[in-house]
Amino acid sequence: MTTLDDDKPRPRGELTIQVVPLPGDTNANGDVYAGWLIKQMDLAAATIAGRVSQGRTATVAVDRMEFLSPLRVGSPVSCYCELVDIGRSSMKINVEVWTLDRTAKRPRKVTEALFVFVAIDEQGRIREVPEQ
Protein backbone atom coordinates (compact mmCIF):
# COMPACT_ATOMS: atom_id res chain seq x y z
CA MET A 1 0.00 0.00 0.00
CA THR A 2 1.35 3.42 -0.98
CA THR A 3 0.75 6.52 1.08
CA LEU A 4 0.51 9.92 -0.49
CA ASP A 5 3.04 12.48 0.70
CA ASP A 6 1.28 15.62 -0.53
CA ASP A 7 1.82 17.27 2.86
CA LYS A 8 5.61 16.81 2.59
CA PRO A 9 7.25 19.42 0.35
CA ARG A 10 9.73 18.17 -2.22
CA PRO A 11 12.28 19.87 -4.45
CA ARG A 12 11.22 20.91 -7.93
CA GLY A 13 13.54 20.26 -10.84
CA GLU A 14 16.56 18.06 -11.32
CA LEU A 15 19.38 17.64 -8.85
CA THR A 16 22.18 19.56 -10.51
CA ILE A 17 24.90 19.84 -7.89
CA GLN A 18 25.42 18.67 -4.34
CA VAL A 19 28.18 20.02 -2.09
CA VAL A 20 29.01 20.15 1.61
CA PRO A 21 29.95 23.49 3.22
CA LEU A 22 33.13 23.32 5.26
CA PRO A 23 34.32 25.46 8.18
CA GLY A 24 36.25 27.68 5.74
CA ASP A 25 32.91 28.64 4.13
CA THR A 26 31.70 30.39 7.28
CA ASN A 27 31.94 33.82 8.82
CA ALA A 28 33.31 34.61 12.30
CA ASN A 29 30.03 33.44 13.87
CA GLY A 30 30.23 30.01 12.23
CA ASP A 31 27.38 30.67 9.80
CA VAL A 32 27.74 29.71 6.13
CA TYR A 33 28.18 32.84 4.00
CA ALA A 34 25.22 33.78 1.85
CA GLY A 35 27.71 34.54 -0.92
CA TRP A 36 28.99 30.97 -0.80
CA LEU A 37 25.46 29.66 -1.24
CA ILE A 38 24.69 32.07 -4.10
CA LYS A 39 27.86 30.89 -5.83
CA GLN A 40 26.68 27.27 -5.63
CA MET A 41 23.27 28.25 -7.00
CA ASP A 42 24.86 30.17 -9.87
CA LEU A 43 27.06 27.19 -10.73
CA ALA A 44 24.03 24.90 -10.77
CA ALA A 45 21.99 27.25 -12.97
CA ALA A 46 24.99 27.80 -15.27
CA THR A 47 25.21 24.03 -15.78
CA ILE A 48 21.65 23.95 -17.10
CA ALA A 49 22.06 27.16 -19.13
CA GLY A 50 25.22 25.81 -20.79
CA ARG A 51 23.47 22.58 -21.70
CA VAL A 52 20.43 24.36 -23.14
CA SER A 53 22.42 27.01 -25.02
CA GLN A 54 25.06 24.51 -26.16
CA GLY A 55 27.81 26.98 -25.34
CA ARG A 56 28.90 29.92 -23.24
CA THR A 57 26.45 31.81 -21.07
CA ALA A 58 26.47 34.71 -18.65
CA THR A 59 24.32 35.42 -15.61
CA VAL A 60 22.44 38.69 -16.16
CA ALA A 61 19.97 38.71 -13.27
CA VAL A 62 18.97 36.97 -10.09
CA ASP A 63 15.43 37.52 -8.93
CA ARG A 64 14.60 37.91 -5.25
CA MET A 65 16.13 35.52 -2.77
CA GLU A 66 14.86 34.92 0.72
CA PHE A 67 16.68 32.68 3.18
CA LEU A 68 14.09 30.43 4.80
CA SER A 69 16.33 28.46 7.14
CA PRO A 70 19.99 28.38 8.17
CA LEU A 71 22.63 26.30 6.48
CA ARG A 72 24.87 24.26 8.76
CA VAL A 73 28.47 23.28 8.18
CA GLY A 74 28.75 19.62 7.19
CA SER A 75 25.17 19.28 5.95
CA PRO A 76 24.84 18.40 2.24
CA VAL A 77 23.55 21.25 0.10
CA SER A 78 21.52 20.16 -2.93
CA CYS A 79 20.69 22.56 -5.77
CA TYR A 80 17.69 21.57 -7.88
CA CYS A 81 17.19 23.39 -11.18
CA GLU A 82 14.10 23.80 -13.29
CA LEU A 83 14.18 25.46 -16.71
CA VAL A 84 11.28 27.90 -16.58
CA ASP A 85 11.51 29.74 -19.90
CA ILE A 86 13.65 30.07 -23.02
CA GLY A 87 13.65 33.33 -24.94
CA ARG A 88 15.48 34.26 -28.12
CA SER A 89 18.80 34.58 -26.29
CA SER A 90 17.85 34.14 -22.63
CA MET A 91 17.01 31.33 -20.26
CA LYS A 92 15.22 31.53 -16.91
CA ILE A 93 16.18 28.84 -14.42
CA ASN A 94 14.63 28.42 -10.99
CA VAL A 95 17.05 27.08 -8.40
CA GLU A 96 15.89 25.56 -5.12
CA VAL A 97 18.34 24.75 -2.36
CA TRP A 98 17.63 21.94 0.08
CA THR A 99 19.70 20.49 2.89
CA LEU A 100 19.56 17.49 5.17
CA ASP A 101 20.94 17.99 8.66
CA ARG A 102 22.75 15.06 10.27
CA THR A 103 19.98 14.33 12.75
CA ALA A 104 17.02 15.15 10.48
CA LYS A 105 14.74 12.62 8.87
CA ARG A 106 13.56 14.90 6.06
CA PRO A 107 15.34 17.52 3.96
CA ARG A 108 14.39 21.15 4.38
CA LYS A 109 14.33 24.02 1.94
CA VAL A 110 16.91 26.74 2.49
CA THR A 111 16.15 29.20 -0.31
CA GLU A 112 15.27 29.59 -3.98
CA ALA A 113 15.79 32.16 -6.70
CA LEU A 114 15.21 32.70 -10.39
CA PHE A 115 18.43 33.08 -12.40
CA VAL A 116 18.42 34.65 -15.85
CA PHE A 117 21.19 33.78 -18.29
CA VAL A 118 21.96 34.86 -21.83
CA ALA A 119 23.78 32.82 -24.42
CA ILE A 120 26.99 34.49 -25.55
CA ASP A 121 29.42 33.82 -28.37
CA GLU A 122 33.21 33.53 -28.14
CA GLN A 123 33.54 37.33 -28.36
CA GLY A 124 31.16 37.81 -25.42
CA ARG A 125 28.25 39.07 -27.54
CA ILE A 126 24.70 37.89 -27.05
CA ARG A 127 23.65 35.10 -29.43
CA GLU A 128 20.49 33.07 -30.02
CA VAL A 129 19.70 29.95 -28.02
CA PRO A 130 19.46 26.96 -30.39
CA GLU A 131 15.97 25.57 -30.94
CA GLN A 132 15.13 22.86 -28.45
Coordinates of N, CA, C and O in Angstrom, one line a residue, residues 16-17 35-50 57-62 65 79 81 93 95 97 113 115-117:
T16 N 21.1 19.1 -9.6 CA 22.2 19.6 -10.5 C 23.5 19.5 -9.9 O 24.5 19.1 -10.5
I17 N 23.6 20.0 -8.6 CA 24.9 19.8 -7.9 C 24.6 19.6 -6.4 O 23.5 19.9 -5.9
G35 N 27.0 34.5 0.4 CA 27.7 34.5 -0.9 C 28.2 33.2 -1.4 O 28.2 32.9 -2.6
W36 N 28.6 32.3 -0.4 CA 29.0 31.0 -0.8 C 27.8 30.2 -1.4 O 27.9 29.5 -2.4
L37 N 26.6 30.4 -0.8 CA 25.5 29.7 -1.2 C 25.0 30.2 -2.6 O 24.7 29.4 -3.5
I38 N 25.1 31.5 -2.8 CA 24.7 32.1 -4.1 C 25.6 31.6 -5.2 O 25.2 31.3 -6.3
K39 N 26.9 31.4 -4.9 CA 27.9 30.9 -5.8 C 27.5 29.5 -6.3 O 27.5 29.2 -7.4
Q40 N 27.1 28.6 -5.3 CA 26.7 27.3 -5.6 C 25.4 27.3 -6.5 O 25.3 26.5 -7.5
M41 N 24.5 28.1 -6.2 CA 23.3 28.2 -7.0 C 23.6 28.7 -8.4 O 23.0 28.2 -9.4
D42 N 24.5 29.7 -8.6 CA 24.9 30.2 -9.9 C 25.6 29.1 -10.7 O 25.3 28.9 -11.9
L43 N 26.4 28.3 -10.0 CA 27.1 27.2 -10.7 C 26.0 26.2 -11.2 O 26.1 25.7 -12.3
A44 N 25.1 25.9 -10.4 CA 24.0 24.9 -10.8 C 23.2 25.4 -12.0 O 23.0 24.7 -12.9
A45 N 22.8 26.7 -11.9 CA 22.0 27.2 -13.0 C 22.8 27.4 -14.2 O 22.3 27.1 -15.3
A46 N 24.1 27.7 -14.1 CA 25.0 27.8 -15.3 C 25.2 26.4 -16.0 O 25.3 26.4 -17.2
T47 N 25.1 25.4 -15.2 CA 25.2 24.0 -15.8 C 24.0 23.8 -16.7 O 24.2 23.3 -17.8
I48 N 22.8 24.1 -16.3 CA 21.6 23.9 -17.1 C 21.7 24.9 -18.3 O 21.4 24.5 -19.4
A49 N 22.0 26.2 -18.1 CA 22.1 27.2 -19.1 C 23.1 26.8 -20.2 O 22.8 26.9 -21.4
G50 N 24.2 26.3 -19.8 CA 25.2 25.8 -20.8 C 24.7 24.6 -21.6 O 25.0 24.6 -22.8
T57 N 27.6 31.0 -21.6 CA 26.4 31.8 -21.1 C 27.0 32.8 -20.0 O 28.1 32.7 -19.6
A58 N 26.1 33.8 -19.7 CA 26.5 34.7 -18.7 C 25.2 35.0 -17.8 O 24.1 35.1 -18.4
T59 N 25.4 35.1 -16.5 CA 24.3 35.4 -15.6 C 24.0 36.9 -15.8 O 25.0 37.7 -15.7
V60 N 22.8 37.3 -16.0 CA 22.4 38.7 -16.2 C 21.5 39.2 -15.1 O 21.4 40.4 -14.9
A61 N 20.9 38.3 -14.4 CA 20.0 38.7 -13.3 C 19.7 37.5 -12.3 O 19.7 36.4 -12.7
V62 N 19.4 37.9 -11.1 CA 19.0 37.0 -10.1 C 17.8 37.6 -9.4 O 17.9 38.7 -8.9
M65 N 15.7 36.7 -3.5 CA 16.1 35.5 -2.8 C 15.8 35.8 -1.3 O 16.2 36.8 -0.8
C79 N 21.3 21.5 -4.9 CA 20.7 22.6 -5.8 C 19.9 21.9 -6.9 O 20.4 21.1 -7.6
C81 N 17.5 22.4 -10.1 CA 17.2 23.4 -11.2 C 16.0 23.0 -12.1 O 15.9 21.8 -12.4
I93 N 16.0 30.1 -15.1 CA 16.2 28.8 -14.4 C 15.9 29.1 -12.9 O 16.5 29.9 -12.3
V95 N 16.2 27.9 -9.2 CA 17.1 27.1 -8.4 C 16.5 27.0 -7.0 O 16.3 28.0 -6.3
V97 N 17.3 25.3 -3.2 CA 18.3 24.8 -2.4 C 17.7 24.0 -1.2 O 16.9 24.6 -0.5
A113 N 15.7 30.9 -5.9 CA 15.8 32.2 -6.7 C 15.7 31.8 -8.2 O 16.0 30.7 -8.6
F115 N 17.2 32.6 -11.7 CA 18.4 33.1 -12.4 C 18.1 33.3 -13.9 O 17.5 32.4 -14.5
V116 N 18.6 34.4 -14.4 CA 18.4 34.6 -15.8 C 19.8 34.7 -16.5 O 20.7 35.4 -16.0
F117 N 19.9 33.9 -17.5 CA 21.2 33.8 -18.3 C 20.9 34.2 -19.7 O 19.8 34.1 -20.2

